[in-house]
Coordinates of C-alpha atoms in Angstrom, one line a residue:
Chain U
M1 CA 114.6 101.8 100.5
I2 CA 113.3 99.3 103.1
A3 CA 116.5 97.3 102.7
V4 CA 118.5 100.5 103.6
T5 CA 116.3 101.1 106.6
I6 CA 116.7 97.5 107.8
Q7 CA 120.5 97.6 107.1
E8 CA 120.9 100.9 109.0
F9 CA 118.7 99.7 111.8
K10 CA 120.9 96.5 112.2
L11 CA 124.1 98.5 112.1
N12 CA 123.1 100.8 114.9
I13 CA 121.0 98.5 117.1
K14 CA 123.9 97.8 119.4
N15 CA 124.6 101.5 119.9
M16 CA 121.0 102.1 120.6
L17 CA 120.8 99.4 123.2
I18 CA 123.9 100.5 124.9
W19 CA 122.8 104.2 125.1
S20 CA 119.2 103.5 126.0
L21 CA 120.1 100.9 128.7
S22 CA 122.7 103.2 130.1
V23 CA 120.4 106.2 130.3
G24 CA 117.4 104.1 131.3
I25 CA 119.2 102.2 134.1
L26 CA 120.8 105.5 135.3
G27 CA 117.3 107.0 135.4
F28 CA 116.0 104.0 137.2
I29 CA 118.7 104.1 139.9
C30 CA 118.3 107.8 140.3
T31 CA 114.6 107.4 140.8
I32 CA 114.7 104.6 143.3
M33 CA 117.4 106.5 145.2
Y34 CA 114.5 108.8 146.2
Q35 CA 113.4 106.1 148.7
S36 CA 116.6 106.1 150.6
M37 CA 116.9 109.9 150.5
E38 CA 113.2 110.7 151.2
G39 CA 113.8 111.9 154.8
D40 CA 116.9 114.0 153.9
V41 CA 115.3 115.4 150.8
M42 CA 112.5 116.9 152.8
D43 CA 115.1 119.1 154.6
M44 CA 117.1 119.8 151.5
A45 CA 114.2 120.7 149.3
D46 CA 113.5 124.0 151.0
Q47 CA 117.1 125.0 150.9
F48 CA 117.5 123.9 147.2
S49 CA 114.5 125.9 146.2
K50 CA 116.0 129.1 147.6
M51 CA 119.3 128.9 145.8
G52 CA 118.4 131.6 143.2
A53 CA 119.8 131.0 139.7
F54 CA 121.0 127.5 140.5
S55 CA 117.5 126.5 141.6
D56 CA 116.1 128.1 138.4
A57 CA 118.5 126.4 136.2
F58 CA 117.7 123.0 137.5
G59 CA 114.0 123.6 138.0
M60 CA 114.1 123.2 141.8
S61 CA 112.3 126.5 142.2
T62 CA 109.5 125.2 140.1
L63 CA 108.9 121.8 141.7
S64 CA 109.8 120.5 145.1
I65 CA 112.4 117.7 145.0
A66 CA 110.8 116.4 148.2
T67 CA 108.1 114.8 146.0
L68 CA 108.9 111.8 143.7
P69 CA 107.7 113.6 140.6
G70 CA 109.8 116.6 141.6
F71 CA 112.8 114.5 142.4
F72 CA 112.4 112.6 139.1
A73 CA 112.0 115.8 137.1
T74 CA 115.1 117.4 138.6
E75 CA 117.4 114.4 138.5
V76 CA 116.2 112.2 135.6
G77 CA 115.0 115.1 133.5
T78 CA 118.6 116.3 133.2
V79 CA 120.1 112.8 132.7
H80 CA 117.6 111.9 130.0
G81 CA 117.6 115.3 128.3
L82 CA 121.4 115.3 128.0
G83 CA 121.8 111.6 127.4
S84 CA 119.1 111.4 124.7
A85 CA 120.3 114.6 122.9
L86 CA 123.8 113.3 122.8
F87 CA 122.6 109.9 121.5
A88 CA 120.5 111.6 118.8
A89 CA 123.5 113.7 117.7
F90 CA 125.8 110.7 117.8
L91 CA 123.6 108.6 115.6
A92 CA 122.6 111.3 113.1
S93 CA 125.8 113.1 112.6
C94 CA 127.5 110.3 110.8
L95 CA 124.6 108.6 109.2
L96 CA 125.2 109.9 105.7
S97 CA 128.8 111.0 105.9
K98 CA 130.0 107.6 107.0
E99 CA 129.4 106.3 103.5
E100 CA 132.0 108.6 102.1
D101 CA 134.2 108.6 105.1
G102 CA 134.3 104.8 105.1
H103 CA 134.4 104.6 101.3
T104 CA 131.3 102.4 101.3
G105 CA 129.4 105.0 99.2
E106 CA 130.7 103.5 95.9
F107 CA 129.1 100.2 97.0
L108 CA 125.8 101.6 98.2
F109 CA 125.3 104.1 95.4
S110 CA 126.1 101.6 92.7
L111 CA 123.0 99.7 93.8
P112 CA 119.8 100.8 92.1
I113 CA 118.7 103.2 94.8
N114 CA 118.7 107.0 94.4
R115 CA 120.0 109.4 97.0
W116 CA 116.5 110.6 97.9
K117 CA 115.6 107.0 98.9
V118 CA 118.9 106.6 100.8
I119 CA 118.2 109.8 102.8
T120 CA 114.6 108.6 103.5
G121 CA 115.6 105.1 104.4
K122 CA 118.3 106.2 106.8
A123 CA 116.0 108.8 108.3
I124 CA 113.4 106.2 109.0
S125 CA 115.9 104.0 110.8
L126 CA 117.1 107.0 112.8
L127 CA 113.5 107.8 113.8
I128 CA 112.9 104.1 114.8
H129 CA 116.0 104.2 117.0
L130 CA 115.0 107.4 118.7
V131 CA 111.5 106.0 119.4
L132 CA 113.0 102.8 120.7
F133 CA 115.5 104.7 122.9
T134 CA 112.6 106.8 124.4
A135 CA 110.5 103.7 124.9
I136 CA 113.2 101.7 126.6
C137 CA 114.2 104.6 128.9
G138 CA 110.5 105.3 129.6
A139 CA 109.9 101.7 130.5
F140 CA 112.7 102.0 133.1
Y141 CA 111.2 105.2 134.5
F142 CA 107.7 103.6 134.8
L143 CA 109.3 100.6 136.4
A144 CA 111.1 102.8 139.0
F145 CA 107.8 104.5 140.0
A146 CA 106.1 101.0 140.2
Y147 CA 109.1 99.7 142.3
L148 CA 108.6 102.5 144.8
G149 CA 104.9 101.8 144.9
E150 CA 104.1 105.4 144.0
D151 CA 101.3 106.5 141.7
I152 CA 102.7 107.0 138.2
P153 CA 101.9 110.5 136.8
T154 CA 101.2 108.9 133.4
K155 CA 100.1 112.1 131.6
D156 CA 103.1 114.1 132.8
M157 CA 105.4 111.2 132.1
M158 CA 104.1 110.8 128.5
T159 CA 104.3 114.6 127.9
F160 CA 107.9 114.5 129.2
L161 CA 108.9 111.5 127.0
L162 CA 107.2 112.8 123.9
G163 CA 108.7 116.2 124.4
M164 CA 112.1 114.6 124.8
L165 CA 111.5 112.6 121.6
L166 CA 110.6 115.7 119.7
M167 CA 113.8 117.4 121.1
N168 CA 115.8 114.3 120.0
I169 CA 114.3 114.5 116.5
E170 CA 115.2 118.2 116.3
V171 CA 118.8 117.6 117.4
A172 CA 119.0 114.6 115.1
S173 CA 117.7 116.5 112.1
I174 CA 120.2 119.3 112.5
S175 CA 123.0 116.7 112.9
Y176 CA 121.6 114.8 109.8
L177 CA 121.9 118.0 107.8
F178 CA 125.6 118.3 108.8
S179 CA 126.1 114.7 107.9
S180 CA 124.8 115.4 104.4
I181 CA 127.1 118.3 103.8
S182 CA 130.3 116.8 104.9
S183 CA 132.1 113.8 103.4
K184 CA 133.9 113.3 106.7
N185 CA 132.3 112.1 109.9
R186 CA 131.5 115.1 112.1
M187 CA 130.4 113.4 115.3
G188 CA 132.2 116.1 117.4
L189 CA 130.1 118.8 115.7
G190 CA 126.9 116.9 116.3
L191 CA 127.7 116.3 120.0
G192 CA 128.7 119.9 120.2
I193 CA 125.4 121.1 118.9
A194 CA 123.5 119.0 121.5
L195 CA 125.7 120.5 124.3
V196 CA 125.3 124.0 123.0
F197 CA 121.5 123.6 123.0
Y198 CA 121.6 122.2 126.6
S199 CA 124.0 125.0 127.7
Y200 CA 121.8 127.6 126.0
D201 CA 118.8 126.4 128.0
L202 CA 120.7 126.2 131.2
V203 CA 122.2 129.7 130.9
G204 CA 118.9 131.1 129.6
R205 CA 117.2 130.1 132.8
V206 CA 119.9 131.9 134.9
V207 CA 120.3 135.0 132.9
P208 CA 117.1 137.1 133.1
S209 CA 117.6 138.9 129.8
M210 CA 117.7 135.5 128.0
K211 CA 114.6 134.1 129.5
D212 CA 112.4 135.6 126.7
Y213 CA 114.4 133.7 124.1
L214 CA 114.5 130.3 125.7
F215 CA 111.7 129.1 123.4
I216 CA 114.2 129.0 120.5
G217 CA 116.2 126.1 121.9
P218 CA 114.9 122.6 121.9
F219 CA 115.4 122.1 125.6
S220 CA 112.8 124.8 126.4
Y221 CA 109.8 122.5 125.8
T222 CA 111.5 119.5 127.5
N223 CA 112.0 121.1 130.9
A224 CA 110.9 118.3 133.2
S225 CA 110.3 120.5 136.2
E226 CA 107.8 122.6 134.2
I227 CA 106.2 119.5 132.6
F228 CA 105.7 117.8 136.0
A229 CA 104.5 121.1 137.5
G230 CA 101.7 121.1 134.9
K231 CA 103.1 124.2 133.0
N232 CA 102.7 124.4 129.3
A233 CA 105.7 124.5 126.9
P234 CA 106.8 128.1 126.1
E235 CA 104.7 129.6 123.4
Y236 CA 106.0 129.0 119.8
S237 CA 108.7 126.6 121.1
I238 CA 107.0 123.5 119.5
I239 CA 106.3 125.5 116.3
I240 CA 110.0 126.6 116.1
A241 CA 111.0 122.9 116.7
L242 CA 108.8 121.8 113.8
I243 CA 110.1 124.5 111.5
V244 CA 113.7 123.6 112.4
I245 CA 113.1 119.9 111.8
I246 CA 111.4 120.5 108.4
A247 CA 114.1 123.0 107.3
A248 CA 116.9 120.7 108.4
I249 CA 115.5 117.6 106.6
G250 CA 114.6 119.7 103.6
G251 CA 118.2 121.0 103.5
T252 CA 119.5 117.5 103.8
Y253 CA 117.6 116.4 100.7
I254 CA 118.7 119.5 98.8
T255 CA 122.4 119.3 99.6
Y256 CA 122.8 115.5 99.4
T257 CA 121.0 115.0 96.1
K258 CA 122.9 117.8 94.4
R259 CA 126.5 117.4 95.5
D260 CA 129.3 115.1 94.2
L261 CA 130.0 112.1 96.3
A262 CA 133.6 111.7 97.4
S263 CA 135.4 108.5 96.4
Chain Y
M1 CA 126.0 97.2 66.5
E2 CA 124.1 98.7 69.3
N3 CA 125.9 101.0 71.7
V4 CA 125.5 99.9 75.4
I5 CA 127.4 103.0 76.5
S6 CA 127.4 106.3 74.5
I7 CA 129.3 109.2 76.0
Q8 CA 129.2 112.5 74.2
N9 CA 131.4 115.5 75.1
L10 CA 131.5 114.7 78.8
T11 CA 133.1 117.5 80.8
K12 CA 133.5 117.5 84.6
T13 CA 135.6 119.9 86.6
Y14 CA 136.2 120.0 90.4
G15 CA 136.0 123.8 91.0
K16 CA 139.0 125.0 89.1
K17 CA 140.7 121.6 89.0
R18 CA 140.6 119.4 85.9
G19 CA 138.4 116.3 85.8
V20 CA 137.7 115.3 82.3
A21 CA 137.2 117.5 79.2
D22 CA 135.1 116.7 76.1
V23 CA 135.3 113.0 76.4
S24 CA 133.3 111.0 73.8
F25 CA 133.3 107.3 73.2
D26 CA 130.9 104.3 72.7
V27 CA 131.0 100.8 74.0
H28 CA 129.3 98.3 71.8
E29 CA 127.0 95.5 72.9
G30 CA 128.8 92.3 73.9
E31 CA 132.3 93.6 73.8
I32 CA 135.0 93.9 76.5
F33 CA 136.1 97.5 76.4
G34 CA 139.4 98.5 77.9
F35 CA 139.6 102.0 79.5
I36 CA 143.3 102.7 79.9
G37 CA 145.2 105.5 81.6
P38 CA 147.5 106.2 84.5
N39 CA 146.3 107.4 87.9
G40 CA 144.7 110.9 87.5
A41 CA 144.0 110.5 83.8
G42 CA 140.2 110.8 84.4
K43 CA 139.1 107.2 84.2
S44 CA 137.4 107.1 87.6
T45 CA 135.9 110.6 87.0
T46 CA 134.3 109.2 83.8
I47 CA 133.0 106.1 85.5
R48 CA 131.7 108.0 88.5
S49 CA 129.9 110.4 86.2
M50 CA 128.4 107.5 84.4
L51 CA 127.1 106.0 87.6
G52 CA 125.7 109.3 88.9
F53 CA 128.2 109.7 91.8
L54 CA 129.3 113.0 90.2
K55 CA 127.2 115.8 88.7
F56 CA 129.0 116.5 85.4
N57 CA 129.2 120.0 83.9
S58 CA 128.2 119.2 80.4
G59 CA 127.8 116.4 77.9
N60 CA 125.5 113.5 77.6
I61 CA 125.8 109.9 78.8
Q62 CA 123.5 107.1 77.5
I63 CA 123.7 103.7 79.1
L64 CA 121.6 100.8 77.7
G65 CA 119.7 103.4 75.7
M66 CA 118.8 105.4 78.8
D67 CA 119.8 108.8 80.1
S68 CA 122.3 108.5 82.9
I69 CA 120.6 111.3 84.9
K70 CA 116.9 110.8 84.2
D71 CA 117.0 107.0 84.3
H72 CA 119.8 106.7 86.9
E73 CA 118.0 104.1 89.0
K74 CA 116.8 102.0 86.1
I75 CA 120.3 101.9 84.7
L76 CA 121.8 100.7 88.0
R77 CA 119.4 97.8 87.9
E78 CA 121.2 96.5 84.8
V79 CA 124.8 97.4 85.9
G80 CA 127.3 95.5 87.9
Y81 CA 129.9 97.9 89.2
M82 CA 133.1 96.9 91.0
P83 CA 134.9 99.9 92.5
S84 CA 138.6 100.0 92.8
E85 CA 138.7 100.1 96.6
A86 CA 136.1 97.4 97.4
L87 CA 135.2 98.7 100.8
F88 CA 132.2 97.5 102.8
Y89 CA 130.7 97.9 106.2
P90 CA 133.4 96.3 108.4
T91 CA 131.1 94.8 111.0
M92 CA 129.0 92.9 108.5
K93 CA 129.5 89.3 107.4
V94 CA 130.3 88.6 103.8
S95 CA 127.0 86.8 103.4
E96 CA 125.2 89.8 104.8
V97 CA 126.9 92.2 102.3
I98 CA 126.0 89.9 99.4
N99 CA 122.4 89.5 100.6
Y100 CA 122.1 93.3 101.2
A101 CA 123.2 94.0 97.6
A102 CA 120.6 91.6 96.3
A103 CA 117.9 92.9 98.7
V104 CA 118.3 96.5 97.5
R105 CA 117.9 95.2 94.0
G106 CA 114.8 93.4 95.2
L107 CA 116.1 90.1 93.8
D108 CA 116.9 86.6 95.0
C109 CA 120.4 86.0 93.7
A110 CA 121.2 83.2 96.1
K111 CA 121.9 80.6 93.5
E112 CA 124.1 82.8 91.4
A113 CA 125.9 84.1 94.5
A114 CA 126.6 80.6 95.8
M115 CA 128.1 79.7 92.4
L116 CA 130.3 82.8 92.4
C117 CA 131.4 82.3 96.0
D118 CA 132.3 78.7 95.2
R119 CA 134.3 79.7 92.1
L120 CA 136.1 82.5 93.9
K121 CA 136.6 80.5 97.1
I122 CA 134.9 83.0 99.4
D123 CA 134.2 82.2 103.0
T124 CA 130.9 83.9 103.5
S125 CA 130.8 83.5 107.3
K126 CA 133.8 85.9 107.8
K127 CA 133.3 89.5 108.8
I128 CA 134.4 92.1 106.3
K129 CA 137.0 93.5 108.7
E130 CA 138.7 90.2 108.7
L131 CA 139.3 90.2 105.0
S132 CA 142.3 91.1 103.0
L133 CA 142.1 93.5 100.0
G134 CA 142.0 90.5 97.6
N135 CA 139.2 88.8 99.5
R136 CA 137.2 92.1 99.6
K137 CA 137.7 92.3 95.9
K138 CA 136.2 88.9 95.5
V139 CA 133.1 89.9 97.5
S140 CA 132.9 93.0 95.3
I141 CA 133.0 90.7 92.2
V142 CA 130.0 88.7 93.6
C143 CA 128.1 91.8 94.3
A144 CA 128.7 93.0 90.8
M145 CA 127.8 89.7 89.1
Q146 CA 125.2 88.0 91.2
H147 CA 122.3 89.7 89.5
R148 CA 123.5 88.9 86.0
P149 CA 123.6 92.5 84.8
K150 CA 123.6 93.6 81.2
L151 CA 126.7 95.7 81.7
F152 CA 129.8 95.3 83.9
I153 CA 131.8 98.3 84.9
F154 CA 135.1 97.3 86.6
D155 CA 137.5 99.9 88.0
E156 CA 140.9 98.4 88.6
P157 CA 139.4 95.0 89.3
T158 CA 142.5 92.8 89.6
S159 CA 144.6 94.8 92.0
G160 CA 145.0 92.6 95.1
L161 CA 143.8 89.4 93.4
D162 CA 146.3 86.6 93.1
P163 CA 147.1 85.3 89.6
L164 CA 144.8 82.3 90.0
M165 CA 141.9 84.4 91.0
Q166 CA 142.6 86.9 88.2
N167 CA 142.3 84.0 85.8
T168 CA 139.0 82.9 87.4
F169 CA 137.8 86.5 87.3
F170 CA 138.4 86.8 83.6
E171 CA 136.9 83.4 83.0
L172 CA 133.8 84.6 84.7
I173 CA 133.8 87.8 82.6
K174 CA 134.1 85.7 79.4
E175 CA 131.3 83.4 80.5
Y176 CA 128.9 86.4 81.2
V177 CA 130.0 88.2 78.0
G178 CA 129.3 85.0 76.1
K179 CA 125.8 85.2 77.4
G180 CA 125.4 88.8 76.2
T181 CA 126.8 91.0 78.9
T182 CA 129.0 93.9 77.9
C183 CA 132.1 94.8 80.0
M184 CA 133.9 98.0 80.5
L185 CA 137.3 97.4 82.1
S186 CA 139.1 100.4 83.6
T187 CA 142.7 99.5 84.2
H188 CA 146.4 100.4 83.8
V189 CA 147.4 96.7 83.6
L190 CA 148.0 96.6 79.9
P191 CA 148.5 92.9 79.4
E192 CA 144.9 92.5 80.6
V193 CA 143.7 94.9 77.9
K194 CA 145.8 93.2 75.2
R195 CA 144.6 89.7 76.3
Y196 CA 141.0 90.2 77.0
C197 CA 139.7 93.4 75.4
D198 CA 138.2 93.9 72.0
R199 CA 138.6 97.7 71.9
A200 CA 140.1 100.2 74.2
A201 CA 140.1 103.9 74.9
V202 CA 143.2 105.7 76.1
M203 CA 142.8 108.6 78.6
R204 CA 145.5 111.3 79.3
E205 CA 145.2 114.2 81.6
G206 CA 141.4 114.3 81.4
H207 CA 141.2 113.9 77.6
L208 CA 140.4 110.9 75.5
I209 CA 143.3 110.6 73.1
K210 CA 142.4 107.4 71.2
T211 CA 139.7 104.8 70.9
A212 CA 140.3 101.8 68.7
P213 CA 140.3 98.1 68.5
V214 CA 143.2 96.7 70.6
E215 CA 144.8 95.2 67.5
E216 CA 144.6 98.5 65.7
L217 CA 146.2 100.3 68.7
I218 CA 149.1 97.9 68.4
K219 CA 149.4 98.2 64.7
T220 CA 149.6 101.9 64.5
S221 CA 152.2 103.9 62.6
V222 CA 154.2 104.0 65.7
K223 CA 157.3 101.7 65.4
N224 CA 159.8 100.6 67.9
V225 CA 163.3 101.3 66.4
K226 CA 166.6 99.7 67.6
L227 CA 169.5 101.2 65.7
T228 CA 173.2 100.7 65.9
A229 CA 174.9 103.4 63.7
D230 CA 178.2 105.2 63.8
G231 CA 179.3 103.0 66.7
K232 CA 176.3 104.0 68.9
Q233 CA 173.2 102.1 69.9
E234 CA 169.9 104.0 69.9
D235 CA 166.4 102.8 70.9
F236 CA 163.4 105.0 70.2
V237 CA 159.8 105.0 69.2
F238 CA 159.1 106.5 65.7
K239 CA 155.8 107.8 64.5
G240 CA 155.2 108.7 60.9
D241 CA 156.1 107.6 57.4
I242 CA 158.8 104.9 57.6
N243 CA 160.4 106.2 54.4
E244 CA 161.1 109.4 56.1
L245 CA 162.9 107.5 58.8
I246 CA 165.0 105.5 56.3
A247 CA 165.8 108.7 54.3
S248 CA 166.9 110.4 57.5
L249 CA 169.2 107.5 58.3
G250 CA 170.8 107.6 54.8
S251 CA 173.8 109.7 55.8
R252 CA 174.7 107.5 58.7
K253 CA 176.8 104.3 58.8
I254 CA 174.2 101.7 59.9
E255 CA 175.5 98.5 61.5
N256 CA 172.2 97.1 62.6
L257 CA 168.6 98.3 62.3
T258 CA 165.4 96.6 63.8
I259 CA 162.0 98.1 63.2
E260 CA 159.1 96.3 65.0
E261 CA 155.6 96.8 66.3
P262 CA 155.6 98.3 69.8
S263 CA 154.2 96.4 72.7
L264 CA 151.1 97.7 74.3
E265 CA 153.1 99.1 77.2
E266 CA 155.4 101.0 74.8
L267 CA 152.4 102.2 72.9
F268 CA 150.8 103.3 76.1
M269 CA 154.0 105.2 77.0
H270 CA 154.0 106.7 73.6
F271 CA 150.6 108.3 74.2
Y272 CA 152.0 110.0 77.2
E273 CA 155.1 111.4 75.7
N274 CA 155.2 114.9 74.2
E275 CA 155.4 115.3 70.5
S276 CA 159.0 116.4 70.7
E277 CA 160.0 113.3 72.5
E278 CA 158.3 111.0 70.1
Q279 CA 160.7 111.3 67.1

């Protein structure tokens, strides 16, 4: 099983580095842009906070973008949330199905390793990649705060990053389940799920009748503006996330160990 | 003689589609066993059921005295399988694939792998995506043999290999079999079966229609008949009592008659013809 984890880690390390460096550097640039925009942002912040649904959707009514944490939460919160969710879906949605899609399954499954161990080994490599992605991006964000000479809101930043990691795991676990069902790569489906979750949260913050149901989606507990404003995650949102993760991973084991493997 | 493979009443369907039905045969220890049949006959379904890729509907498969479902992982430790397609992760180097196969087995197969790569002339520094089908097949051979398994299962192993490499491949098989390995060779290349196999099973449309020593398959009651009679030349395969054939020809004016053992190819075709076409 360890060999599968190492193999899968090696196969995806380039992707992980490309994605994490892209998102991390983008977040870093966005954050340090605050310095050059500081004066203008002061004027804009008041206007942005009064733009009704738009302000709600992007958290500008919750936290002032005139402050660095507010600016970071509004700008980088969106970039990291979307970028990391797409990365998680991208990685997980083909992790199992690629063996059949690429006809490598006959090689892998002729080795003395059962499907349960393959699922576990690949899932561990997926988790390691998601943790590394978060760590690399996080390092860039801390670096950006340090570069600006501002105090780093460590607690909020860690809550933000851990929340994002949990959201990534939730998106990845659902994508992993799809990967176990299909013998063809369904990357589009995985990316679509990530975008649907993001859209659900965005729309949910605009449409009043949906606000009570935001907690269902994984972006509800990763709203950077709320985290940096010191608000707690919506009630039950973390529990729902854990239930979804357990159900999706359980479903992956059940479907993948029971079905025929395509040649 | 101990059975290395024992399949009893194996049935596998794909929804409403036929896979294999009621297939039973044994492979004895130390033999090279041919598994013959055209595409779609059910050879790969049988092999894939043996290796646990497919969940079969009914029947029982024992490999090396172990149950194919219960002892799946233990069985695969002792099996070297070469799939027909020989596809690997394209971005990996040949050496990485070979090492990966050994690592999953938890074995250091470096010495045996080096010997095999040398015999098969494999450049281990190349990436998989740079390899032709033949070279990928060679990598597959190394992965199947490097851990010195007790049982080889080869599915169409020689397609894509040049004749020299085919010879090397069969030399290797004979060497391993000489040391006690058993080999199941699924193929539709009949000369390979005739030349290398001790016994063979013939599959047709999901059913096993014959299992016998290769010599016996050739020496069946089926005869290849070339007849020139009444000014006409006729070539056909006859199955049955040869006296009946002679009696049936009694009323005709025979100019020339040759009755000979069929080649394995002809025999193979005979198995696939309908009863009405046989005589």
